[in-house]
mmCIF file of C-alpha atoms in Angstrom:
data_model
loop_
_atom_site.group_PDB
_atom_site.id
_atom_site.type_symbol
_atom_site.label_atom_id
_atom_site.label_comp_id
_atom_site.label_asym_id
_atom_site.label_seq_id
_atom_site.Cartn_x
_atom_site.Cartn_y
_atom_site.Cartn_z
ATOM 1 C CA UNK A 1 109.085 78.111 94.831
ATOM 2 C CA UNK A 2 106.615 77.383 97.527
ATOM 3 C CA UNK A 3 104.005 79.930 96.966
ATOM 4 C CA UNK A 4 100.988 81.626 99.663
ATOM 5 C CA UNK A 5 98.403 83.930 98.041
ATOM 6 C CA UNK A 6 96.506 86.521 99.840
ATOM 7 C CA UNK A 7 93.115 88.300 97.490
ATOM 8 C CA UNK A 8 94.987 92.008 98.389
ATOM 9 C CA UNK A 9 91.745 93.659 98.874
ATOM 10 C CA UNK A 10 90.609 95.910 100.639
ATOM 11 C CA UNK A 11 87.865 93.919 102.310
ATOM 12 C CA UNK A 12 85.489 96.540 103.256
ATOM 13 C CA UNK A 13 82.982 95.534 106.172
ATOM 14 C CA UNK A 14 80.609 97.427 108.465
ATOM 15 C CA UNK A 15 81.512 97.734 111.737
ATOM 16 C CA UNK A 16 79.919 94.906 114.164
ATOM 17 C CA UNK A 17 80.216 92.648 110.945
ATOM 18 C CA UNK A 18 81.888 89.267 110.253
ATOM 19 C CA UNK A 19 85.272 89.962 108.695
ATOM 20 C CA UNK A 20 86.566 87.065 106.251
ATOM 21 C CA UNK A 21 90.537 86.319 105.029
ATOM 22 C CA UNK A 22 91.313 83.798 103.328
ATOM 23 C CA UNK A 23 94.460 82.364 102.411
ATOM 24 C CA UNK A 24 95.428 79.671 100.120
ATOM 25 C CA UNK A 25 99.195 77.371 100.261
ATOM 26 C CA UNK A 26 100.416 74.735 97.762
ATOM 27 C CA UNK A 27 102.810 73.121 100.117
ATOM 28 C CA UNK A 28 101.152 69.833 100.309
ATOM 29 C CA UNK A 29 102.995 68.744 103.401
ATOM 30 C CA UNK A 30 102.617 72.528 105.584
ATOM 31 C CA UNK A 31 102.566 72.270 109.157
ATOM 32 C CA UNK A 32 102.343 75.357 110.454
ATOM 33 C CA UNK A 33 100.162 78.888 109.645
ATOM 34 C CA UNK A 34 100.391 82.258 111.136
ATOM 35 C CA UNK A 35 97.793 85.316 110.857
ATOM 36 C CA UNK A 36 99.874 88.377 111.469
ATOM 37 C CA UNK A 37 97.756 92.192 111.460
ATOM 38 C CA UNK A 38 99.953 94.956 110.403
ATOM 39 C CA UNK A 39 99.243 98.363 111.083
ATOM 40 C CA UNK A 40 99.881 101.223 108.721
ATOM 41 C CA UNK A 41 103.823 102.187 109.167
ATOM 42 C CA UNK A 42 104.061 99.342 111.824
ATOM 43 C CA UNK A 43 105.552 95.837 111.921
ATOM 44 C CA UNK A 44 103.678 92.393 112.005
ATOM 45 C CA UNK A 45 102.451 91.457 114.775
ATOM 46 C CA UNK A 46 100.960 88.229 115.171
ATOM 47 C CA UNK A 47 97.762 87.528 116.010
ATOM 48 C CA UNK A 48 96.768 83.836 115.959
ATOM 49 C CA UNK A 49 98.601 80.602 115.351
ATOM 50 C CA UNK A 50 97.230 77.020 113.885
ATOM 51 C CA UNK A 51 98.903 73.590 113.252
ATOM 52 C CA UNK A 52 95.976 71.046 113.201
ATOM 53 C CA UNK A 53 92.715 71.552 111.300
ATOM 54 C CA UNK A 54 89.127 72.675 112.508
ATOM 55 C CA UNK A 55 88.994 75.675 114.617
ATOM 56 C CA UNK A 56 91.313 77.647 116.435
ATOM 57 C CA UNK A 57 89.063 80.721 118.811
ATOM 58 C CA UNK A 58 91.060 83.357 120.484
ATOM 59 C CA UNK A 59 88.127 86.215 121.327
ATOM 60 C CA UNK A 60 86.753 87.426 118.493
ATOM 61 C CA UNK A 61 89.361 85.612 116.055
ATOM 62 C CA UNK A 62 88.900 82.133 114.735
ATOM 63 C CA UNK A 63 91.041 80.840 112.224
ATOM 64 C CA UNK A 64 90.328 77.728 110.398
ATOM 65 C CA UNK A 65 92.502 75.449 108.840
ATOM 66 C CA UNK A 66 91.704 72.913 106.105
ATOM 67 C CA UNK A 67 94.947 71.031 104.815
ATOM 68 C CA UNK A 68 93.232 68.813 101.652
ATOM 69 C CA UNK A 69 92.244 72.170 100.680
ATOM 70 C CA UNK A 70 94.841 74.023 101.469
ATOM 71 C CA UNK A 71 93.843 77.142 102.686
ATOM 72 C CA UNK A 72 93.404 78.213 105.752
ATOM 73 C CA UNK A 73 90.741 81.744 107.114
ATOM 74 C CA UNK A 74 90.765 84.327 109.617
ATOM 75 C CA UNK A 75 87.200 85.326 110.607
ATOM 76 C CA UNK A 76 87.363 88.672 113.007
ATOM 77 C CA UNK A 77 83.626 88.838 114.554
ATOM 78 C CA UNK A 78 82.361 92.121 115.813
ATOM 79 C CA UNK A 79 84.756 94.091 113.662
ATOM 80 C CA UNK A 80 85.856 97.550 115.003
ATOM 81 C CA UNK A 81 87.775 100.213 113.106
ATOM 82 C CA UNK A 82 90.676 99.615 115.339
ATOM 83 C CA UNK A 83 90.692 96.027 113.291
ATOM 84 C CA UNK A 84 91.513 97.967 110.214
ATOM 85 C CA UNK A 85 94.880 96.420 109.044
ATOM 86 C CA UNK A 86 96.752 94.512 106.478
ATOM 87 C CA UNK A 87 96.224 91.047 107.470
ATOM 88 C CA UNK A 88 99.428 88.591 106.418
ATOM 89 C CA UNK A 89 99.166 85.193 105.944
ATOM 90 C CA UNK A 90 102.576 82.772 106.981
ATOM 91 C CA UNK A 91 102.662 79.457 106.303
ATOM 92 C CA UNK A 92 105.799 76.785 107.029
ATOM 93 C CA UNK A 93 106.250 74.540 104.493
ATOM 94 C CA UNK A 94 107.378 71.066 105.164
ATOM 95 C CA UNK A 95 110.566 70.700 106.128
ATOM 96 C CA UNK A 96 110.982 73.949 106.796
ATOM 97 C CA UNK A 97 111.748 76.546 109.719
ATOM 98 C CA UNK A 98 110.866 79.613 107.500
ATOM 99 C CA UNK A 99 107.931 81.456 107.471
ATOM 100 C CA UNK A 100 107.324 82.079 104.135
ATOM 101 C CA UNK A 101 104.254 85.099 104.008
ATOM 102 C CA UNK A 102 101.162 86.413 101.669
ATOM 103 C CA UNK A 103 101.742 90.229 100.349
ATOM 104 C CA UNK A 104 99.018 90.227 102.910
ATOM 105 C CA UNK A 105 94.861 91.218 102.322
ATOM 106 C CA UNK A 106 93.864 95.024 103.512
ATOM 107 C CA UNK A 107 91.356 95.329 105.596
ATOM 108 C CA UNK A 108 89.198 98.042 106.496
ATOM 109 C CA UNK A 109 86.078 98.576 108.938
ATOM 110 C CA UNK A 110 84.010 101.494 108.470
ATOM 111 C CA UNK A 111 81.452 102.870 111.146
ATOM 112 C CA UNK B 1 111.621 92.303 127.278
ATOM 113 C CA UNK B 2 112.336 93.999 124.492
ATOM 114 C CA UNK B 3 111.807 91.121 122.052
ATOM 115 C CA UNK B 4 113.443 92.249 118.582
ATOM 116 C CA UNK B 5 115.490 95.572 118.466
ATOM 117 C CA UNK B 6 116.155 96.740 115.067
ATOM 118 C CA UNK B 7 118.518 100.265 114.901
ATOM 119 C CA UNK B 8 118.158 102.678 112.865
ATOM 120 C CA UNK B 9 114.731 103.199 112.702
ATOM 121 C CA UNK B 10 114.852 105.948 109.563
ATOM 122 C CA UNK B 11 118.026 106.257 107.419
ATOM 123 C CA UNK B 12 118.442 108.149 104.110
ATOM 124 C CA UNK B 13 121.763 106.901 102.361
ATOM 125 C CA UNK B 14 123.262 108.694 99.029
ATOM 126 C CA UNK B 15 123.836 105.512 96.338
ATOM 127 C CA UNK B 16 126.988 104.223 96.705
ATOM 128 C CA UNK B 17 126.951 104.706 99.868
ATOM 129 C CA UNK B 18 127.316 101.923 102.775
ATOM 130 C CA UNK B 19 125.270 101.059 106.180
ATOM 131 C CA UNK B 20 124.909 98.238 108.299
ATOM 132 C CA UNK B 21 121.425 97.691 109.713
ATOM 133 C CA UNK B 22 122.052 96.294 113.641
ATOM 134 C CA UNK B 23 119.300 93.607 114.964
ATOM 135 C CA UNK B 24 118.953 91.859 118.640
ATOM 136 C CA UNK B 25 116.914 89.452 119.859
ATOM 137 C CA UNK B 26 116.815 88.686 123.616
ATOM 138 C CA UNK B 27 114.203 85.615 123.321
ATOM 139 C CA UNK B 28 116.970 83.311 122.952
ATOM 140 C CA UNK B 29 115.333 81.886 119.533
ATOM 141 C CA UNK B 30 118.028 79.943 117.521
ATOM 142 C CA UNK B 31 116.907 81.528 113.932
ATOM 143 C CA UNK B 32 116.913 85.016 113.052
ATOM 144 C CA UNK B 33 115.685 86.557 109.530
ATOM 145 C CA UNK B 34 116.318 89.551 107.678
ATOM 146 C CA UNK B 35 113.155 90.656 105.095
ATOM 147 C CA UNK B 36 112.323 93.463 102.812
ATOM 148 C CA UNK B 37 108.694 95.018 102.388
ATOM 149 C CA UNK B 38 108.185 96.958 99.665
ATOM 150 C CA UNK B 39 104.402 97.923 98.192
ATOM 151 C CA UNK B 40 102.391 95.192 96.378
ATOM 152 C CA UNK B 41 105.193 93.115 97.154
ATOM 153 C CA UNK B 42 104.624 91.487 100.340
ATOM 154 C CA UNK B 43 107.610 90.464 103.046
ATOM 155 C CA UNK B 44 110.647 88.649 100.866
ATOM 156 C CA UNK B 45 113.143 86.875 102.096
ATOM 157 C CA UNK B 46 116.556 88.960 101.922
ATOM 158 C CA UNK B 47 118.762 86.428 103.989
ATOM 159 C CA UNK B 48 118.366 84.240 107.328
ATOM 160 C CA UNK B 49 120.308 82.335 110.263
ATOM 161 C CA UNK B 50 119.393 79.239 111.617
ATOM 162 C CA UNK B 51 121.561 79.243 114.385
ATOM 163 C CA UNK B 52 124.602 81.206 115.721
ATOM 164 C CA UNK B 53 128.051 80.686 113.153
ATOM 165 C CA UNK B 54 125.305 80.097 109.751
ATOM 166 C CA UNK B 55 124.002 82.094 107.067
ATOM 167 C CA UNK B 56 122.091 81.459 104.415
ATOM 168 C CA UNK B 57 120.084 83.424 101.336
ATOM 169 C CA UNK B 58 117.083 83.846 101.232
ATOM 170 C CA UNK B 59 114.718 85.321 97.989
ATOM 171 C CA UNK B 60 116.254 88.619 97.591
ATOM 172 C CA UNK B 61 120.153 88.438 98.743
ATOM 173 C CA UNK B 62 121.761 90.364 95.604
ATOM 174 C CA UNK B 63 123.225 93.593 97.201
ATOM 175 C CA UNK B 64 123.267 92.565 101.004
ATOM 176 C CA UNK B 65 125.556 91.346 103.202
ATOM 177 C CA UNK B 66 124.813 89.623 106.800
ATOM 178 C CA UNK B 67 126.701 88.919 109.951
ATOM 179 C CA UNK B 68 125.269 86.160 112.540
ATOM 180 C CA UNK B 69 127.736 87.638 115.641
ATOM 181 C CA UNK B 70 126.486 85.391 118.208
ATOM 182 C CA UNK B 71 123.046 83.861 119.124
ATOM 183 C CA UNK B 72 120.948 87.421 119.298
ATOM 184 C CA UNK B 73 122.503 89.599 116.604
ATOM 185 C CA UNK B 74 121.948 89.456 113.079
ATOM 186 C CA UNK B 75 123.147 92.192 110.661
ATOM 187 C CA UNK B 76 122.607 93.470 107.522
ATOM 188 C CA UNK B 77 125.131 94.930 105.011
ATOM 189 C CA UNK B 78 124.096 97.001 102.104
ATOM 190 C CA UNK B 79 127.869 97.360 100.022
ATOM 191 C CA UNK B 80 126.821 100.484 97.747
ATOM 192 C CA UNK B 81 123.513 101.543 98.364
ATOM 193 C CA UNK B 82 121.170 101.527 95.216
ATOM 194 C CA UNK B 83 117.823 103.385 95.141
ATOM 195 C CA UNK B 84 115.818 99.507 94.098
ATOM 196 C CA UNK B 85 117.254 99.288 98.064
ATOM 197 C CA UNK B 86 114.489 101.457 99.110
ATOM 198 C CA UNK B 87 112.317 99.478 101.122
ATOM 199 C CA UNK B 88 111.355 99.029 105.226
ATOM 200 C CA UNK B 89 113.568 96.253 106.534
ATOM 201 C CA UNK B 90 112.706 93.892 109.187
ATOM 202 C CA UNK B 91 114.548 91.774 111.404
ATOM 203 C CA UNK B 92 112.683 88.712 112.818
ATOM 204 C CA UNK B 93 113.195 85.645 114.484
ATOM 205 C CA UNK B 94 111.649 82.469 115.843
ATOM 206 C CA UNK B 95 112.612 79.084 117.153
ATOM 207 C CA UNK B 96 112.936 76.161 114.854
ATOM 208 C CA UNK B 97 110.873 73.684 116.271
ATOM 209 C CA UNK B 98 108.868 73.313 119.523
ATOM 210 C CA UNK B 99 105.722 74.109 120.175
ATOM 211 C CA UNK B 100 105.743 77.643 119.139
ATOM 212 C CA UNK B 101 107.589 78.818 116.340
ATOM 213 C CA UNK B 102 106.115 81.988 115.208
ATOM 214 C CA UNK B 103 107.946 84.868 114.172
ATOM 215 C CA UNK B 104 108.591 88.080 115.851
ATOM 216 C CA UNK B 105 109.261 90.965 114.320
ATOM 217 C CA UNK B 106 111.707 93.986 115.086
ATOM 218 C CA UNK B 107 110.264 97.458 114.200
ATOM 219 C CA UNK B 108 111.422 98.029 111.251
ATOM 220 C CA UNK B 109 113.659 100.424 108.900
ATOM 221 C CA UNK B 110 112.178 102.715 106.497
ATOM 222 C CA UNK B 111 115.694 103.059 104.282
ATOM 223 C CA UNK B 112 115.112 105.771 101.512
ATOM 224 C CA UNK B 113 118.618 105.457 99.204
ATOM 225 C CA UNK B 114 118.387 109.159 96.563
#
């Protein structure tokens, strides 16, 4: 069973701070990594994808991938209350096109 | 461009009743998926379809059947609903390979079995 692990939280940060969300995965040959945001009662929405080691930035979001250590993280700079949601990490294991999801981390940004 | 469309959005069933959840995508994706999401359990794969005409079991297939009617449509059927099937169901689609392989989700169906 290929696993994707996330701390369920909640992670609570003040408005304007950096929120750091982490994810580890078990399949060493995974190639594709995704972060989804899910507001309460809504469907998951893709916010970042990353395929190679290093950092990828998009606005206030930065995804970081370290294949040697088998972790992927998401940094949210200048966190806003509207960022309060559950963040799902998804990994496509090696040899599979099917994404495996972590259970998600709940983020709360308080004013 | 609607993306992935699921119907219905809400449904209440009595134990033993049957129903079909409908899903259609207009992104010309080959692969489609059905997930269920329960509190604390994350997204669990029920069935998936690599391409038109093929379907395979995922992590939690018991009590469900699927049909890949054509490239656009992938339906999920509950033949005899049970309270354990109370959940939120998401349909998703993606490409299998290439530069962009992320999954896109429908709005979800909130199903309650009483």
